CSV table of C-alpha atoms in Angstrom, one decimal:
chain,number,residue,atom,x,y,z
R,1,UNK,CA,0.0,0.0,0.0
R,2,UNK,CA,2.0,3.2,-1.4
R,3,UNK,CA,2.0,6.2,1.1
R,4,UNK,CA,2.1,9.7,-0.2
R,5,UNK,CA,4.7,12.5,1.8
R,6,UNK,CA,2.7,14.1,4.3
R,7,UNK,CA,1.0,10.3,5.3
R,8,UNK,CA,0.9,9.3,8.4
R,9,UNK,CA,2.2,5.4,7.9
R,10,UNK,CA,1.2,3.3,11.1
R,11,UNK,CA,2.4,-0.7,11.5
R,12,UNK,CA,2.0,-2.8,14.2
R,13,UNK,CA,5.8,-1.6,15.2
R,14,UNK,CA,5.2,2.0,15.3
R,15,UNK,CA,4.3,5.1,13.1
R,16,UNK,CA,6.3,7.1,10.8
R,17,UNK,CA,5.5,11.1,9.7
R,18,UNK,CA,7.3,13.8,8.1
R,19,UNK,CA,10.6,11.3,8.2
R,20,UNK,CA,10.2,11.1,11.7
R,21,UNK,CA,9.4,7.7,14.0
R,22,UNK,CA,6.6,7.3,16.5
R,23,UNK,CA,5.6,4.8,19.1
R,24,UNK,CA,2.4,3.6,18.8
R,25,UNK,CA,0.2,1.2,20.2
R,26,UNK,CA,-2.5,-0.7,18.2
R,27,UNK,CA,-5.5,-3.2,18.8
R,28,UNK,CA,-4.8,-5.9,20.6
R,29,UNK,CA,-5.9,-8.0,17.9
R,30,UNK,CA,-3.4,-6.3,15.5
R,31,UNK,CA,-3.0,-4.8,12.3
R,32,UNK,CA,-5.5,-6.3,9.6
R,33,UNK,CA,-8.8,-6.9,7.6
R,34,UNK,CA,-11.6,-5.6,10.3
R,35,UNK,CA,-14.1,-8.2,10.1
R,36,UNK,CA,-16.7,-7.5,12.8
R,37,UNK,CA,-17.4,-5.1,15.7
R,38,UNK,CA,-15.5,-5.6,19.0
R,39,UNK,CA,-12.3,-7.7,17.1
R,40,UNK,CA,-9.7,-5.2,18.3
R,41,UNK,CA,-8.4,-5.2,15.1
R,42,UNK,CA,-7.0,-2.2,13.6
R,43,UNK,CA,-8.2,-2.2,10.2
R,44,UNK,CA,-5.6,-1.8,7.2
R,45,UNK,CA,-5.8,0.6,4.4
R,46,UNK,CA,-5.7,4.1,3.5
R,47,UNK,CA,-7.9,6.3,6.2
R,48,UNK,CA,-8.4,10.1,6.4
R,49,UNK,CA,-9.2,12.0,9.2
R,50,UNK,CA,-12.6,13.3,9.4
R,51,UNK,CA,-12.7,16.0,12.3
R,52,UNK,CA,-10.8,16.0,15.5
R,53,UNK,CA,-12.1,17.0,19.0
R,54,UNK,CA,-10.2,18.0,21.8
R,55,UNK,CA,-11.7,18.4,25.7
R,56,UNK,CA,-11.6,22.4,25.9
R,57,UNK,CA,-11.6,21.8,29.9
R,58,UNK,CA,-8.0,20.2,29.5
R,59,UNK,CA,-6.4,21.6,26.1
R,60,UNK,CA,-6.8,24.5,24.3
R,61,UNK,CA,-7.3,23.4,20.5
R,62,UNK,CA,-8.1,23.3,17.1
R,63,UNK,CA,-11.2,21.4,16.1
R,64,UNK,CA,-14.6,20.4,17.7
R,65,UNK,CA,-14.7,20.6,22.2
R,66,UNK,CA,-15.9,17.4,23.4
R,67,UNK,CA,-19.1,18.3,25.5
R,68,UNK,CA,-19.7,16.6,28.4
R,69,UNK,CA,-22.5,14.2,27.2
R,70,UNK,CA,-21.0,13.7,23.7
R,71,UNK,CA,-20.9,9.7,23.1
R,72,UNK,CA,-19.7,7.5,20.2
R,73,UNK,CA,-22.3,4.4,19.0
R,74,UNK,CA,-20.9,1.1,18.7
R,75,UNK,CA,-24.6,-1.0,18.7
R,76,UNK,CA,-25.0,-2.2,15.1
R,77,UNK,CA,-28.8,-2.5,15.6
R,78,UNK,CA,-28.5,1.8,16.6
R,79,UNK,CA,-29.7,3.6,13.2
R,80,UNK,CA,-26.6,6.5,14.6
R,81,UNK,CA,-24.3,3.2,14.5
R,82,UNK,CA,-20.6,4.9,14.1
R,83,UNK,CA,-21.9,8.2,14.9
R,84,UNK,CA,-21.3,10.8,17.5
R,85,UNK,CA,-24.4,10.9,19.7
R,86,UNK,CA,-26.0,13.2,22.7
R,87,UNK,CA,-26.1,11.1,26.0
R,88,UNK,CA,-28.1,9.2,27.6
R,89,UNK,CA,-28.8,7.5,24.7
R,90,UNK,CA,-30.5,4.0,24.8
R,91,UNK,CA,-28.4,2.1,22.5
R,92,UNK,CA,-24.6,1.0,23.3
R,93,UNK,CA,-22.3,3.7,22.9
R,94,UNK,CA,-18.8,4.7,24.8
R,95,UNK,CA,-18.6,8.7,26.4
R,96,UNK,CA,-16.1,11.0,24.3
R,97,UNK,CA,-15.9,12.7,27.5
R,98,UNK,CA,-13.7,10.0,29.8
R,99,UNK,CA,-12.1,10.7,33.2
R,100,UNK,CA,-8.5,9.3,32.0
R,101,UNK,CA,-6.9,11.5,29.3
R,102,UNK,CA,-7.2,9.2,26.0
R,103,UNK,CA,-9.5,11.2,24.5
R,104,UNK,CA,-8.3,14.5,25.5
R,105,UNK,CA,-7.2,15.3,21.8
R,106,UNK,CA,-8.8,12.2,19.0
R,107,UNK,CA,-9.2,12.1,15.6
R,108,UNK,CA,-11.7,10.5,13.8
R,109,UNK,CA,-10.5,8.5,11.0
R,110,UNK,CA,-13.2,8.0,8.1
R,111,UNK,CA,-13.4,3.6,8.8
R,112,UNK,CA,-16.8,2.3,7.9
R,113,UNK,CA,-18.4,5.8,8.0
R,114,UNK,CA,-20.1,6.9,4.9
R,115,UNK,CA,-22.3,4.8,4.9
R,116,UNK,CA,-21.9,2.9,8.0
R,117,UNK,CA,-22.5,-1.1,7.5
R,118,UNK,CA,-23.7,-1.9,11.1
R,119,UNK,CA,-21.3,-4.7,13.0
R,120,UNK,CA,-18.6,-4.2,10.7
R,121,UNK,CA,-16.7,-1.9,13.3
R,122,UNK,CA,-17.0,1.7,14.6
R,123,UNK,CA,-14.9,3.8,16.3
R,124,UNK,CA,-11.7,3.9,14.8
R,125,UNK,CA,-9.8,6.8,16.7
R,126,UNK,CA,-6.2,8.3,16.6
R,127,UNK,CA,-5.9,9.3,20.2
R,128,UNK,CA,-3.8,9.7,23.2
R,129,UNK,CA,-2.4,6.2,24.8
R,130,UNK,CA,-2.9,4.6,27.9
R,131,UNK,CA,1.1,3.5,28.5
R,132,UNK,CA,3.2,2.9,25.9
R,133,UNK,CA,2.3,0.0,23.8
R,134,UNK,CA,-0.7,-0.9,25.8
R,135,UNK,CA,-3.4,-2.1,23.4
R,136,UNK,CA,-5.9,-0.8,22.6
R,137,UNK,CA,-9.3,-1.6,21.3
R,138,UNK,CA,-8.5,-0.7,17.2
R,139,UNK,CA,-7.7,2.5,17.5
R,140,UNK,CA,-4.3,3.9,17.4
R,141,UNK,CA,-2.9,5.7,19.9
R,142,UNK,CA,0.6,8.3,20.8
R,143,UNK,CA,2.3,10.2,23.1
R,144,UNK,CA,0.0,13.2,23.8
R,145,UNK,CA,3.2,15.7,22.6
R,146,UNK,CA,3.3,13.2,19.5
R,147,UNK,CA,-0.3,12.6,18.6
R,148,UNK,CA,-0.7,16.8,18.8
R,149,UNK,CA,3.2,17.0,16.2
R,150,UNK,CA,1.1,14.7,13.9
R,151,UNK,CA,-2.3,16.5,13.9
R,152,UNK,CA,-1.1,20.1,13.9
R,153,UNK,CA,1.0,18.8,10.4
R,154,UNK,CA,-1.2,17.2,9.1
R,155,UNK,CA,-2.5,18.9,5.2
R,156,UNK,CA,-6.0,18.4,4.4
R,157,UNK,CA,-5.0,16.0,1.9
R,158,UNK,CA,-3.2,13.9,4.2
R,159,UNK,CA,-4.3,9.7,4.9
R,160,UNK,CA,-3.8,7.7,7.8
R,161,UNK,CA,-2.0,4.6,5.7
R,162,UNK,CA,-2.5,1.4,8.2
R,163,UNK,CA,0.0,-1.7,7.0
R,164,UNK,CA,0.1,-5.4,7.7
């Protein structure tokens, strides 16, 4: 899969942008074809990024504020399946607004979006990691100093490239 300059490249070993390496952590059920919700696998292929969000009560930022009852849906049977939705809302979802700091600063990365097909996977996020090379559950995920480099580089052409 060929990677133009200005792509952020991510393998299972780390990420590289702008000639420069990053550590990154991945699912924990690797790099590879996505076949179903809740795999942990980090789908391959070429991804842009659709919008990022920041929490304004942490960082100062570019980009949509995560509000406080903002939510992601991951129930394939929710007509807003891989959509950002208001909460309470009574089908499965996970808060955008978190008491760790992963999604302090995210981007959302255009996987099974437009349109969605329900089960095949939601949520595909660059955001900030829990401990270095701690696994995630598809997304990828940086050094908070490194994941903010990458996005505040990033053109508006740029792709995610995910390899195997």
């Amino acid at each position: 899969m060929r990677a133009r300059a200005g792509d952020l490249v991510v393998t299972r070993w780390g990420a590289w942008f702008l000639n420069r390496r990053f550590p990154c952590a991945v699912g924990r059920g690797g790099v590879g074809e996505k076949r179903r919700e809740g795999d942990s696998v980090t789908p391959v292929g070429r991804h842009r990024i659709e919008v990022v969000l920041h929490r304004p009560d942490r960082l100062a930022g570019t980009g949509r504020g995560i509000e406080p009852r903002d939510g992601w849906s991951d129930d394939p049977k929710d007509p807003a399946y891989n959509r950002m939705v208001r909460r309470p809302h009574r089908f499965s979802h996970e808060a955008l607004r978190r008491a760790d700091r992963q999604y302090d600063l995210l981007a959302v990365l255009d996987w099974n979006r437009d349109p969605p097909v329900p089960g095949l996977g939601s949520a595909i996020f660059l955001h900030v990691w829990r401990r270095p090379r701690y696994p995630t559950a598809g997304c990828i995920a940086f050094r908070r100093a490194d994941l903010d480099f990458i996005l505040s580089r990033m053109g508006p052409r740029a792709r995610v490239v995910v390899r195997d």
